[in-house]
Amino acid sequence: MAKLGIILPLISSIFLIFTSDVYSATKFTLINQCTYPIWPGLLTALGTSQLPTTGFALQTGESNSISVPTAWSGRLWARTSCSLDSAGKFTCATADCGSGKLECAGSGATPPASLAEFSLKGGGGLDFYDVSLVDGYNVPITVEPKGGRFGNCTTIECATDLNSKCPKELGVVGPSGTIACKSACEAFGDPSYCCSGAFDTPDTCSPSNYSQYFKSWCPQAYSYAYDDVTSTFTCGGASEYIITFCHSSPAR
Ligand SMILES: *[C@@H]1O[C@H](CO)[C@@H](O)[C@H](O)[C@H]1NC(C)=O
Ligand SMILES: *[C@@H]1O[C@H](CO)[C@@H](O)[C@H](O)[C@H]1NC(C)=O
């Protein structure tokens, strides 16, 4: 019995060392290159392990790395213009997660919010990742896989300032101008924009002039629900995903 008590942990730790080398868990590094502070929010999809944090502040130039459990799925976004009110309630002008606190509590971003979405397989499988404007846009966002061994592992982004280019009827206006840009679905609720009701299949839901407008500025991002072909990216064995908010703008 005593011998087994020594040998079993020894065998399992050798196994652990081996597997953790082959299938090392990944991490997210979030970087704020915006000229203003942001408060990233993180939401874990049902059925996968939680991240060590669900929300924190990032001042301009700051970054934060968090370890990610194997086979994690979920989304990340940036909240903006957050503050504590006199009653101690934490709220954000864009992409609030409704928790009333710095950390989010199981809810996603209130649209509009630019999203980085992940479905990580780990264990030698293929990770899926994307940038989505399906819930609108608030902050430029870039996703860069590091150390990938197979799959595409492309850096993807919606790095354009779409707030300044937002069609008037979609704009969310704050004290200093447009602070976020709604999707046409959010703004008008029309099933043909939302790919809902009779339009809930890839065959019946087509891009709209609004989704095409977003796509023209951010060709790598989801512009409507069935935009999969040009908006889903894969990477195998990445050791890190760098998510940068307001990555230096492209030249256009
Ligand atoms: C990688 O991406 C390019 C361009 O986005 C695409 O043409 C190609 O089919 C992709 N390859 C794989 C293996 O996903
Ligand atoms: C889309 O079409 C509608 C009417 O069909 C028009 O009012 C609107 O300005 C168009 N939007 C864009 C971004 O082209």
CSV table of C-alpha atoms and ligand atoms in Angstrom, one decimal:
chain,number,residue,atom,x,y,z
A,1,MET,CA,0.0,0.0,0.0
A,2,ALA,CA,2.7,2.4,1.0
A,3,LYS,CA,4.7,1.5,-2.1
A,4,LEU,CA,1.8,2.1,-4.3
A,5,GLY,CA,1.2,5.5,-2.7
A,6,ILE,CA,4.7,6.5,-3.9
A,7,ILE,CA,4.7,4.9,-7.3
A,8,LEU,CA,1.3,6.0,-8.5
A,9,PRO,CA,1.9,9.8,-8.0
A,10,LEU,CA,5.4,9.3,-9.6
A,11,ILE,CA,3.9,7.6,-12.7
A,12,SER,CA,1.2,10.3,-13.0
A,13,SER,CA,3.6,13.1,-12.6
A,14,ILE,CA,5.8,11.7,-15.3
A,15,PHE,CA,2.7,11.4,-17.5
A,16,LEU,CA,1.8,15.0,-16.6
A,17,ILE,CA,5.3,16.3,-17.6
A,18,PHE,CA,5.0,14.5,-20.9
A,19,THR,CA,1.5,15.6,-21.8
A,20,SER,CA,2.0,19.2,-20.6
A,21,ASP,CA,5.0,19.4,-22.9
A,22,VAL,CA,3.1,18.1,-25.9
A,23,TYR,CA,-0.2,19.8,-25.3
A,24,SER,CA,0.8,22.9,-23.2
A,25,ALA,CA,-2.1,25.0,-22.3
A,26,THR,CA,-2.3,28.4,-24.0
A,27,LYS,CA,-2.6,31.9,-22.6
A,28,PHE,CA,-4.2,35.1,-23.6
A,29,THR,CA,-2.3,38.3,-23.5
A,30,LEU,CA,-4.5,41.4,-23.7
A,31,ILE,CA,-2.9,44.6,-24.6
A,32,ASN,CA,-4.4,48.1,-24.5
A,33,GLN,CA,-2.9,50.4,-27.3
A,34,CYS,CA,-5.9,52.7,-27.1
A,35,THR,CA,-5.3,56.3,-26.1
A,36,TYR,CA,-7.9,55.7,-23.4
A,37,PRO,CA,-8.4,53.1,-20.6
A,38,ILE,CA,-10.4,50.0,-21.3
A,39,TRP,CA,-11.9,47.3,-19.1
A,40,PRO,CA,-11.8,43.9,-20.9
A,41,GLY,CA,-14.6,41.6,-20.2
A,42,LEU,CA,-14.3,37.8,-20.6
A,43,LEU,CA,-17.1,35.3,-20.9
A,44,THR,CA,-16.7,31.5,-20.8
A,45,ALA,CA,-19.2,29.5,-22.9
A,46,LEU,CA,-21.3,27.0,-21.0
A,47,GLY,CA,-19.6,23.7,-20.3
A,48,THR,CA,-16.0,24.8,-20.3
A,49,SER,CA,-13.7,25.7,-17.4
A,50,GLN,CA,-13.7,29.3,-16.2
A,51,LEU,CA,-10.8,31.7,-16.7
A,52,PRO,CA,-8.9,33.0,-13.7
A,53,THR,CA,-10.6,36.5,-14.3
A,54,THR,CA,-13.7,37.8,-16.0
A,55,GLY,CA,-12.8,41.5,-16.0
A,56,PHE,CA,-10.1,44.0,-15.2
A,57,ALA,CA,-8.8,47.4,-16.1
A,58,LEU,CA,-6.1,48.1,-18.6
A,59,GLN,CA,-4.6,51.6,-18.8
A,60,THR,CA,-3.1,52.8,-22.1
A,61,GLY,CA,0.0,50.7,-22.8
A,62,GLU,CA,-0.7,48.1,-20.2
A,63,SER,CA,-1.1,44.4,-20.8
A,64,ASN,CA,-2.2,41.4,-18.8
A,65,SER,CA,-1.6,37.7,-19.5
A,66,ILE,CA,-4.0,35.0,-18.2
A,67,SER,CA,-3.7,31.3,-18.5
A,68,VAL,CA,-6.4,29.5,-20.4
A,69,PRO,CA,-7.8,26.0,-19.6
A,70,THR,CA,-7.6,23.4,-22.3
A,71,ALA,CA,-10.6,23.3,-24.5
A,72,TRP,CA,-11.8,26.7,-23.6
A,73,SER,CA,-14.6,28.5,-25.5
A,74,GLY,CA,-15.8,32.0,-25.1
A,75,ARG,CA,-15.4,35.6,-26.0
A,76,LEU,CA,-13.4,38.7,-25.0
A,77,TRP,CA,-14.2,42.4,-25.5
A,78,ALA,CA,-13.3,45.8,-24.2
A,79,ARG,CA,-15.6,48.0,-22.1
A,80,THR,CA,-15.1,51.7,-22.3
A,81,SER,CA,-15.8,54.8,-20.2
A,82,CYS,CA,-16.4,52.8,-17.0
A,83,SER,CA,-16.9,54.3,-13.6
A,84,LEU,CA,-18.2,53.7,-10.1
A,85,ASP,CA,-21.3,55.7,-9.3
A,86,SER,CA,-22.0,57.1,-5.8
A,87,ALA,CA,-23.7,53.9,-4.7
A,88,GLY,CA,-20.6,51.9,-5.7
A,89,LYS,CA,-22.1,50.4,-8.8
A,90,PHE,CA,-19.6,49.9,-11.7
A,91,THR,CA,-21.0,50.7,-15.1
A,92,CYS,CA,-19.5,51.2,-18.6
A,93,ALA,CA,-20.7,53.4,-21.4
A,94,THR,CA,-20.1,50.6,-24.0
A,95,ALA,CA,-20.1,46.8,-23.8
A,96,ASP,CA,-21.1,46.7,-20.2
A,97,CYS,CA,-21.7,43.2,-18.8
A,98,GLY,CA,-24.3,44.2,-16.3
A,99,SER,CA,-22.5,42.8,-13.2
A,100,GLY,CA,-22.3,46.2,-11.5
A,101,LYS,CA,-18.7,45.2,-10.7
A,102,LEU,CA,-15.3,45.2,-12.2
A,103,GLU,CA,-15.5,41.5,-12.9
A,104,CYS,CA,-18.3,40.2,-15.1
A,105,ALA,CA,-20.7,37.6,-13.8
A,106,GLY,CA,-21.7,35.2,-16.5
A,107,SER,CA,-23.2,37.7,-18.9
A,108,GLY,CA,-21.7,38.9,-22.2
A,109,ALA,CA,-21.3,42.4,-23.5
A,110,THR,CA,-24.3,44.6,-24.0
A,111,PRO,CA,-24.2,45.4,-27.8
A,112,PRO,CA,-22.6,47.2,-29.5
A,113,ALA,CA,-19.3,45.4,-28.8
A,114,SER,CA,-16.5,44.2,-31.0
A,115,LEU,CA,-15.7,40.6,-30.0
A,116,ALA,CA,-12.8,38.2,-30.1
A,117,GLU,CA,-14.3,34.7,-30.1
A,118,PHE,CA,-12.5,31.5,-29.4
A,119,SER,CA,-13.2,27.8,-29.5
A,120,LEU,CA,-9.9,26.2,-28.4
A,121,LYS,CA,-9.5,22.5,-28.7
A,122,GLY,CA,-6.0,22.1,-27.2
A,123,GLY,CA,-4.8,18.6,-26.8
A,124,GLY,CA,-3.3,18.7,-30.3
A,125,GLY,CA,-6.6,19.7,-31.9
A,126,LEU,CA,-7.4,22.7,-34.1
A,127,ASP,CA,-8.4,26.0,-32.4
A,128,PHE,CA,-11.0,28.2,-34.0
A,129,TYR,CA,-11.0,32.0,-33.6
A,130,ASP,CA,-12.6,35.0,-35.1
A,131,VAL,CA,-13.3,38.7,-34.7
A,132,SER,CA,-17.0,39.5,-34.8
A,133,LEU,CA,-19.0,42.6,-35.6
A,134,VAL,CA,-22.3,40.6,-35.4
A,135,ASP,CA,-23.0,42.4,-32.1
A,136,GLY,CA,-21.8,45.7,-33.5
A,137,TYR,CA,-18.5,47.6,-32.9
A,138,ASN,CA,-17.0,49.7,-30.1
A,139,VAL,CA,-13.2,49.3,-30.1
A,140,PRO,CA,-10.6,48.2,-32.8
A,141,ILE,CA,-9.5,44.6,-32.0
A,142,THR,CA,-6.7,42.3,-33.3
A,143,VAL,CA,-6.1,38.6,-32.6
A,144,GLU,CA,-2.6,37.2,-33.1
A,145,PRO,CA,-1.8,33.5,-32.5
A,146,LYS,CA,1.8,32.8,-31.4
A,147,GLY,CA,3.7,29.5,-31.7
A,148,GLY,CA,1.1,27.7,-33.9
A,149,ARG,CA,2.3,24.5,-35.5
A,150,PHE,CA,-0.5,23.8,-38.0
A,151,GLY,CA,-3.6,25.4,-39.4
A,152,ASN,CA,-3.7,29.0,-40.7
A,153,CYS,CA,-2.6,30.9,-37.6
A,154,THR,CA,-3.3,34.2,-39.4
A,155,THR,CA,-3.3,37.5,-37.5
A,156,ILE,CA,-6.8,38.9,-37.9
A,157,GLU,CA,-8.2,42.3,-37.0
A,158,CYS,CA,-10.8,44.9,-37.3
A,159,ALA,CA,-8.3,47.7,-36.7
A,160,THR,CA,-10.2,50.5,-38.4
A,161,ASP,CA,-12.0,53.1,-36.3
A,162,LEU,CA,-15.5,52.3,-37.3
A,163,ASN,CA,-17.0,54.7,-34.8
A,164,SER,CA,-16.0,57.7,-37.0
A,165,LYS,CA,-17.3,55.8,-40.1
A,166,CYS,CA,-20.5,54.6,-38.5
A,167,PRO,CA,-23.7,55.2,-40.5
A,168,LYS,CA,-25.7,57.8,-38.5
A,169,GLU,CA,-28.7,55.5,-38.0
A,170,LEU,CA,-26.4,53.0,-36.2
A,171,GLY,CA,-24.4,55.3,-34.1
A,172,VAL,CA,-24.3,55.4,-30.2
A,173,VAL,CA,-23.5,58.9,-29.3
A,174,GLY,CA,-21.7,59.9,-26.1
A,175,PRO,CA,-20.6,63.3,-24.8
A,176,SER,CA,-17.6,63.4,-27.2
A,177,GLY,CA,-19.1,61.9,-30.3
A,178,THR,CA,-19.9,58.4,-31.6
A,179,ILE,CA,-18.7,55.8,-29.0
A,180,ALA,CA,-20.0,52.7,-30.6
A,181,CYS,CA,-21.7,51.5,-33.8
A,182,LYS,CA,-24.7,49.1,-33.7
A,183,SER,CA,-25.3,46.2,-36.1
A,184,ALA,CA,-28.3,46.7,-38.4
A,185,CYS,CA,-29.9,43.8,-36.5
A,186,GLU,CA,-29.6,45.6,-33.2
A,187,ALA,CA,-30.7,49.0,-34.7
A,188,PHE,CA,-33.7,47.8,-36.7
A,189,GLY,CA,-34.5,44.3,-35.3
A,190,ASP,CA,-35.4,43.1,-38.8
A,191,PRO,CA,-35.2,39.3,-39.1
A,192,SER,CA,-33.4,39.6,-42.4
A,193,TYR,CA,-30.6,41.5,-40.7
A,194,CYS,CA,-30.6,39.3,-37.6
A,195,CYS,CA,-30.7,36.0,-39.6
A,196,SER,CA,-33.7,35.0,-37.4
A,197,GLY,CA,-37.2,33.7,-38.1
A,198,ALA,CA,-37.5,32.8,-41.8
A,199,PHE,CA,-33.9,33.9,-42.3
A,200,ASP,CA,-32.2,31.6,-39.9
A,201,THR,CA,-30.2,29.5,-42.3
A,202,PRO,CA,-27.1,30.3,-44.4
A,203,ASP,CA,-29.2,29.9,-47.5
A,204,THR,CA,-31.9,32.4,-46.5
A,205,CYS,CA,-29.8,35.0,-44.7
A,206,SER,CA,-27.8,37.2,-47.1
A,207,PRO,CA,-25.4,40.0,-46.4
A,208,SER,CA,-27.2,43.4,-46.2
A,209,ASN,CA,-25.9,46.7,-47.4
A,210,TYR,CA,-24.9,47.4,-43.8
A,211,SER,CA,-23.0,44.2,-43.2
A,212,GLN,CA,-21.3,44.7,-46.6
A,213,TYR,CA,-20.3,48.2,-45.4
A,214,PHE,CA,-18.7,46.8,-42.2
A,215,LYS,CA,-17.1,44.0,-44.3
A,216,SER,CA,-15.5,46.6,-46.6
A,217,TRP,CA,-13.6,48.1,-43.7
A,218,CYS,CA,-13.0,44.9,-41.8
A,219,PRO,CA,-12.8,42.0,-44.3
A,220,GLN,CA,-11.6,39.5,-41.7
A,221,ALA,CA,-14.4,40.0,-39.3
A,222,TYR,CA,-17.8,38.5,-39.1
A,223,SER,CA,-20.2,41.1,-40.5
A,224,TYR,CA,-23.4,39.0,-40.1
A,225,ALA,CA,-24.3,35.7,-38.5
A,226,TYR,CA,-23.5,33.4,-41.5
A,227,ASP,CA,-20.3,35.1,-42.6
A,228,ASP,CA,-18.3,32.0,-41.7
A,229,VAL,CA,-16.4,31.4,-44.9
A,230,THR,CA,-14.3,34.6,-44.8
A,231,SER,CA,-14.4,35.0,-41.0
A,232,THR,CA,-13.4,31.8,-39.3
A,233,PHE,CA,-9.7,31.1,-38.7
A,234,THR,CA,-7.9,28.1,-37.4
A,235,CYS,CA,-4.6,27.4,-35.6
A,236,GLY,CA,-3.2,24.3,-34.0
A,237,GLY,CA,-0.8,24.2,-31.1
A,238,ALA,CA,-0.7,27.9,-30.4
A,239,SER,CA,1.0,28.7,-27.1
A,240,GLU,CA,-0.5,32.2,-26.9
A,241,TYR,CA,-3.1,34.4,-28.4
A,242,ILE,CA,-2.4,38.1,-28.2
A,243,ILE,CA,-5.5,40.3,-28.2
A,244,THR,CA,-4.7,43.9,-28.9
A,245,PHE,CA,-7.2,46.7,-28.6
A,246,CYS,CA,-6.5,49.7,-30.9
A,247,HIS,CA,-3.5,48.0,-32.6
A,248,SER,CA,-1.8,50.6,-34.8
A,249,SER,CA,-4.3,51.5,-37.5
A,250,PRO,CA,-3.8,50.1,-41.1
A,251,ALA,CA,-2.7,52.6,-43.7
A,252,ARG,CA,-6.2,53.4,-45.1
B,1,LIG,C1,-5.6,30.0,-44.9
B,1,LIG,O1,-6.1,31.3,-45.2
B,1,LIG,C2,-6.1,31.6,-46.5
B,1,LIG,C3,-6.5,33.0,-46.7
B,1,LIG,O2,-7.3,33.5,-45.7
B,1,LIG,C4,-7.0,30.7,-47.3
B,1,LIG,O3,-7.1,30.9,-48.6
B,1,LIG,C5,-6.6,29.2,-47.0
B,1,LIG,O4,-7.5,28.3,-47.6
B,1,LIG,C6,-6.4,28.9,-45.5
B,1,LIG,N1,-5.9,27.6,-45.3
B,1,LIG,C7,-6.3,26.8,-44.3
B,1,LIG,C8,-5.6,25.5,-44.2
B,1,LIG,O5,-7.2,27.1,-43.6
B,2,LIG,C1,-28.8,50.6,-46.8
B,2,LIG,O1,-30.0,50.7,-47.5
B,2,LIG,C2,-31.0,51.6,-46.9
B,2,LIG,C3,-32.3,51.6,-47.7
B,2,LIG,O2,-32.4,50.5,-48.5
B,2,LIG,C4,-30.4,53.0,-46.9
B,2,LIG,O3,-31.3,53.9,-46.2
B,2,LIG,C5,-29.1,53.0,-46.1
B,2,LIG,O4,-28.5,54.3,-46.1
B,2,LIG,C6,-28.1,52.0,-46.7
B,2,LIG,N1,-26.9,51.9,-45.8
B,2,LIG,C7,-25.7,51.8,-46.3
B,2,LIG,C8,-24.6,51.8,-45.2
B,2,LIG,O5,-25.4,51.8,-47.4
